[in-house]
XYZ file of C-alpha atoms in Angstrom:
354
model
C 0.000 -0.001 0.001
C 1.459 3.440 -0.958
C 2.492 5.905 1.719
C -0.090 8.596 2.585
C 0.485 12.108 1.295
C 2.134 14.392 3.835
C 1.222 18.117 3.641
C 3.994 20.649 3.057
C 6.026 21.260 6.194
C 5.210 24.358 8.257
C 7.861 26.283 10.146
C 6.419 28.313 13.057
C 7.709 31.734 14.105
C 9.781 32.127 17.280
C 7.944 31.731 20.584
C 7.071 35.214 21.843
C 7.947 36.511 25.286
C 6.059 37.609 27.270
C 2.841 35.729 26.509
C 0.618 37.405 23.910
C -3.084 38.065 24.613
C -5.529 35.791 22.847
C -8.573 36.754 20.795
C -12.022 35.904 22.200
C -13.731 33.226 20.166
C -10.483 31.514 19.196
C -9.174 28.290 20.741
C -6.296 28.033 23.207
C -4.271 24.816 23.297
C -1.641 23.670 25.786
C 1.171 21.238 25.068
C 4.362 19.810 26.496
C 7.274 22.268 26.605
C 9.323 22.004 23.417
C 6.431 20.640 21.368
C 4.962 24.003 20.343
C 6.301 23.663 16.751
C 4.666 20.250 16.335
C 1.306 21.450 17.666
C 1.552 24.582 15.507
C 2.247 22.490 12.396
C -0.637 20.058 12.885
C -3.048 22.962 13.515
C -1.765 24.591 10.321
C -2.266 21.324 8.424
C -5.864 21.306 9.712
C -6.442 24.812 8.312
C -6.957 26.230 11.792
C -4.712 29.338 11.355
C -2.535 28.835 14.465
C -0.606 31.509 16.339
C 2.045 31.019 19.016
C 1.118 32.934 22.167
C 3.989 31.882 24.406
C 5.658 28.848 25.919
C 3.369 25.774 25.606
C 0.428 27.958 24.468
C -0.865 27.905 20.885
C -3.997 29.649 19.626
C -6.095 28.607 16.622
C -8.941 30.204 14.721
C -11.117 27.115 15.037
C -11.232 23.701 16.619
C -10.043 21.018 14.152
C -12.295 18.063 13.369
C -9.631 15.720 14.809
C -8.209 16.589 18.247
C -4.582 17.738 17.872
C -2.176 14.969 18.821
C 0.157 17.280 20.720
C -2.555 19.228 22.591
C -3.077 18.404 26.247
C -6.275 20.425 26.411
C -8.179 23.071 24.473
C -10.591 25.816 25.533
C -12.581 28.445 23.676
C -11.269 31.839 24.757
C -13.826 34.158 26.364
C -11.504 36.915 27.550
C -7.872 37.940 27.612
C -7.090 40.228 30.555
C -3.881 41.965 31.620
C -2.656 40.551 34.933
C -1.190 43.826 36.221
C -4.513 45.100 37.584
C -5.643 44.913 41.235
C -6.428 41.279 42.153
C -10.005 42.012 43.230
C -10.732 43.916 40.031
C -9.273 41.051 38.008
C -11.389 38.481 39.885
C -14.530 40.559 39.314
C -13.839 40.820 35.601
C -13.187 37.097 35.255
C -16.293 36.040 37.182
C -18.436 38.363 35.061
C -16.998 36.885 31.831
C -17.568 33.326 33.038
C -21.219 33.995 33.960
C -21.783 35.791 30.668
C -20.317 32.877 28.704
C -22.110 30.183 30.738
C -25.328 31.731 32.146
C -26.854 28.413 33.244
C -25.821 24.911 34.251
C -23.056 23.391 36.354
C -19.528 24.770 36.275
C -16.147 23.279 37.071
C -13.766 26.165 37.780
C -10.059 25.479 37.314
C -6.855 27.483 37.045
C -3.507 26.519 35.569
C -0.205 28.043 34.539
C 1.824 27.181 31.438
C 3.850 24.031 32.114
C 7.167 25.831 31.773
C 9.720 27.149 34.302
C 8.304 30.691 34.095
C 4.738 29.462 34.263
C 5.287 27.088 37.174
C 6.637 29.942 39.275
C 3.156 31.509 39.076
C 1.350 28.563 40.700
C 0.598 30.417 43.958
C -0.740 33.391 42.020
C -3.016 31.092 40.025
C -4.323 29.395 43.184
C -5.117 32.754 44.802
C -6.930 33.993 41.708
C -8.901 30.757 41.480
C -10.212 31.166 45.025
C -11.054 34.838 44.472
C -13.071 34.018 41.350
C -14.725 31.016 43.007
C -15.958 33.255 45.846
C -17.735 35.449 43.282
C -19.626 32.653 41.528
C -22.948 31.157 42.707
C -21.898 28.220 44.932
C -24.883 26.121 43.856
C -23.552 26.092 40.284
C -20.053 24.920 41.175
C -19.491 21.184 40.752
C -16.757 20.065 43.135
C -16.413 16.466 41.864
C -14.584 17.075 38.610
C -14.836 13.401 37.644
C -18.632 13.863 37.427
C -18.395 16.776 34.990
C -19.191 14.826 31.832
C -22.159 12.892 33.188
C -23.506 16.083 34.782
C -23.282 18.018 31.516
C -21.080 20.623 33.197
C -18.896 23.251 31.541
C -15.210 23.643 32.356
C -14.241 27.248 33.024
C -10.457 27.542 32.884
C -8.158 30.373 33.925
C -4.745 30.295 32.274
C -2.468 32.484 34.403
C 0.529 33.292 32.208
C 3.254 35.956 32.409
C 1.511 39.288 31.839
C -1.931 37.950 30.953
C -4.837 35.848 32.218
C -6.730 33.931 29.552
C -10.286 32.863 30.392
C -11.834 30.022 28.424
C -14.622 27.454 28.523
C -15.406 24.074 27.009
C -18.277 21.629 27.617
C -16.893 18.794 29.746
C -18.176 16.207 27.272
C -16.043 17.804 24.541
C -12.937 18.413 26.675
C -9.685 16.633 25.870
C -8.953 16.461 29.587
C -10.746 17.192 32.856
C -7.469 18.188 34.520
C -6.385 21.852 34.709
C -4.372 22.620 31.599
C -4.467 18.925 30.699
C -1.855 18.089 33.330
C -3.332 14.773 34.442
C -0.839 13.583 37.036
C -1.105 9.906 37.954
C 0.355 8.547 41.173
C 3.194 6.041 40.901
C 2.747 3.117 43.269
C 5.651 2.157 45.533
C 6.022 -1.267 43.928
C 5.929 -0.037 40.331
C 9.112 -1.007 38.441
C 9.085 2.129 36.256
C 7.167 5.284 35.300
C 5.570 3.310 32.449
C 2.661 2.353 34.698
C 1.612 5.999 34.966
C 1.335 6.244 31.176
C -0.995 3.258 31.158
C -3.112 4.596 34.018
C -3.542 7.932 32.235
C -4.488 6.207 28.982
C -7.127 4.073 30.719
C -8.604 7.070 32.562
C -9.410 8.616 29.192
C -11.207 5.522 27.861
C -14.944 4.926 28.413
C -14.110 1.482 29.817
C -11.056 -0.522 30.796
C -9.900 -4.151 31.114
C -12.063 -6.012 33.578
C -11.814 -9.102 35.718
C -11.146 -12.218 33.694
C -10.450 -10.450 30.397
C -7.408 -11.575 28.431
C -4.732 -8.938 27.797
C -1.601 -9.369 25.706
C 1.270 -7.093 26.745
C 3.892 -6.847 23.997
C 7.336 -5.825 25.221
C 6.185 -6.383 28.786
C 9.472 -6.528 30.756
C 10.070 -5.592 33.501
C 6.289 -5.600 33.929
C 4.947 -2.115 34.688
C 1.882 -2.447 32.447
C 1.351 -6.125 33.267
C 1.358 -5.284 36.961
C -1.408 -2.690 36.584
C -3.519 -4.986 34.390
C -3.274 -7.846 36.889
C -4.324 -5.439 39.639
C -7.540 -4.879 37.672
C -8.252 -8.592 37.680
C -7.222 -9.307 34.090
C -5.302 -12.340 32.846
C -2.117 -11.203 31.091
C 0.032 -12.850 28.457
C 3.308 -10.966 28.833
C 5.508 -11.211 25.725
C 9.190 -10.274 26.068
C 12.530 -12.106 25.791
C 13.665 -10.383 28.996
C 12.622 -11.411 32.484
C 9.662 -10.025 34.426
C 9.807 -8.943 38.048
C 9.910 -12.118 40.202
C 6.579 -11.377 41.880
C 4.897 -11.067 38.476
C 6.525 -14.231 37.156
C 4.954 -16.083 40.112
C 1.534 -14.498 39.584
C -0.966 -17.209 38.485
C -2.790 -14.814 36.164
C 0.410 -13.995 34.236
C 1.774 -16.159 31.446
C 5.243 -15.084 30.347
C 6.125 -15.848 26.716
C 9.896 -15.301 26.360
C 10.111 -14.442 22.690
C 10.083 -11.408 20.425
C 6.828 -9.498 20.101
C 7.360 -9.537 16.331
C 7.467 -13.356 16.251
C 4.635 -14.067 18.689
C 1.230 -15.256 17.428
C -1.595 -15.843 19.921
C -3.356 -19.197 20.123
C -6.701 -17.413 20.437
C -7.898 -13.786 20.131
C -7.413 -11.530 23.143
C -9.734 -8.900 24.546
C -6.998 -6.264 24.753
C -3.653 -5.637 23.081
C -1.153 -3.469 24.955
C 2.237 -2.376 23.654
C 4.937 -0.097 25.103
C 8.066 -1.053 23.189
C 11.136 1.138 22.699
C 11.229 0.404 18.979
C 11.011 2.280 15.692
C 7.507 3.727 15.264
C 6.748 2.456 11.742
C 7.745 -1.098 12.640
C 5.619 -0.999 15.812
C 2.674 0.363 13.819
C 3.049 -2.453 11.287
C 3.076 -5.005 14.120
C -0.099 -3.508 15.638
C -1.688 -3.420 12.178
C -1.029 -7.158 11.821
C -2.941 -7.778 15.048
C -5.862 -5.706 13.797
C -5.887 -7.242 10.322
C -5.892 -10.792 11.701
C -8.503 -10.070 14.373
C -6.181 -11.078 17.196
C -7.528 -8.441 19.665
C -10.637 -6.314 20.172
C -9.097 -3.261 21.856
C -5.739 -1.533 21.482
C -3.693 0.667 23.820
C -0.156 1.380 22.631
C 2.660 3.835 23.184
C 4.476 4.937 20.014
C 7.996 6.349 20.405
C 8.750 9.374 18.241
C 11.905 10.219 16.273
C 13.926 13.355 16.986
C 12.817 14.892 13.656
C 9.766 14.675 11.397
C 7.365 13.772 14.190
C 4.212 14.877 12.387
C 5.014 13.121 9.078
C 5.756 9.918 10.989
C 2.407 10.171 12.799
C 0.623 10.576 9.462
C 2.151 7.272 8.390
C 1.387 5.577 11.726
C -2.262 6.624 11.530
C -2.487 5.336 7.941
C -0.904 1.983 8.816
C -3.177 1.386 11.808
C -6.444 2.369 10.121
C -5.949 1.473 6.464
C -3.694 -1.553 6.792
C -4.771 -2.752 10.230
C -8.460 -1.892 10.148
C -8.394 -0.414 13.647
C -11.354 1.907 14.247
C -12.104 4.791 16.584
C -8.404 5.653 16.591
C -7.211 8.276 19.069
C -3.650 9.561 19.134
C -2.558 11.880 21.940
C 0.585 12.983 23.695
C -0.594 12.552 27.272
C 0.875 14.289 30.308
C 3.116 11.342 31.237
C 4.293 10.842 27.654
C 7.654 12.298 26.683
C 8.947 11.766 23.120
C 6.009 9.473 22.469
C 2.248 9.390 21.925
C -0.484 7.096 23.211
C -2.757 5.353 20.716
C -6.121 3.712 21.455
C -8.465 1.930 19.050
C -10.909 -0.953 18.735
C -12.176 -3.534 16.276
C -15.870 -4.000 15.493
C -16.704 -7.683 15.858
């Protein structure tokens, strides 16, 4: 099958300092520090007329049909206010804009700073502003349990406190990329976890409508030392862990773990699995082709995988990965996101219709 066409490359302008004000009605996106050019390029490819506002902040004229891979979260800007005004005046202005934008229904009020050294130094300022605005909103409209926001039909009202400016935005919770402030969805690493890989899996599963359940069969390709296998077993699943290397001793003794000591590229299951998991430090195209084989042969119903990215040409590679998984592998409902715990990698989820 021929390679998919890759749009002409887009080189973004330098990142401005200090942060530029945004335009009401446009969309504000956050990303991992250093990934602004990649987010800018994919928004440009989507015809969304992006503009760099500052570190980790990119604005676009519209919301693309496909969520940007490198965006942690996105909000529709309601106001852009200078931060050098008296705190009480600023809080009054923000609360008025929020109530004007969302006159009825439940609200989840959140504040965040850009995830950069300069932004993180403003965390206390953001917390103080959040409380001042919260005190000016009707308490009966504020939903405290953020995890209930989607089922309650609530709206997220977000305050982005950046150097020199406060950006106020909203998004219906059911349309939000993340329910965490600024998309920084921190997962807790358990004391017995062999690596940070488990946090990537936990974050991926939080964003799915369902997750592996008791008794379901999961195949974990490239499992060693066992971070993902450990978390799947904790959910009650039965795991076939595929890796030439050894697992942690406690996992190797676990009755619901079967360790197949061979290459993930050579392994073929005896029967279809419910879930396919993969977190291999391997070239992205080859991993995508392996996952496509599983989809094409109907070896699994659900997919959660971590794709490592090259130093250059990240967006063109992701175009090819998406094409391989959907067109060659037949995986459906594909999502591709750089989650908070991802570094030079993205998390992919998909399913097969049986």
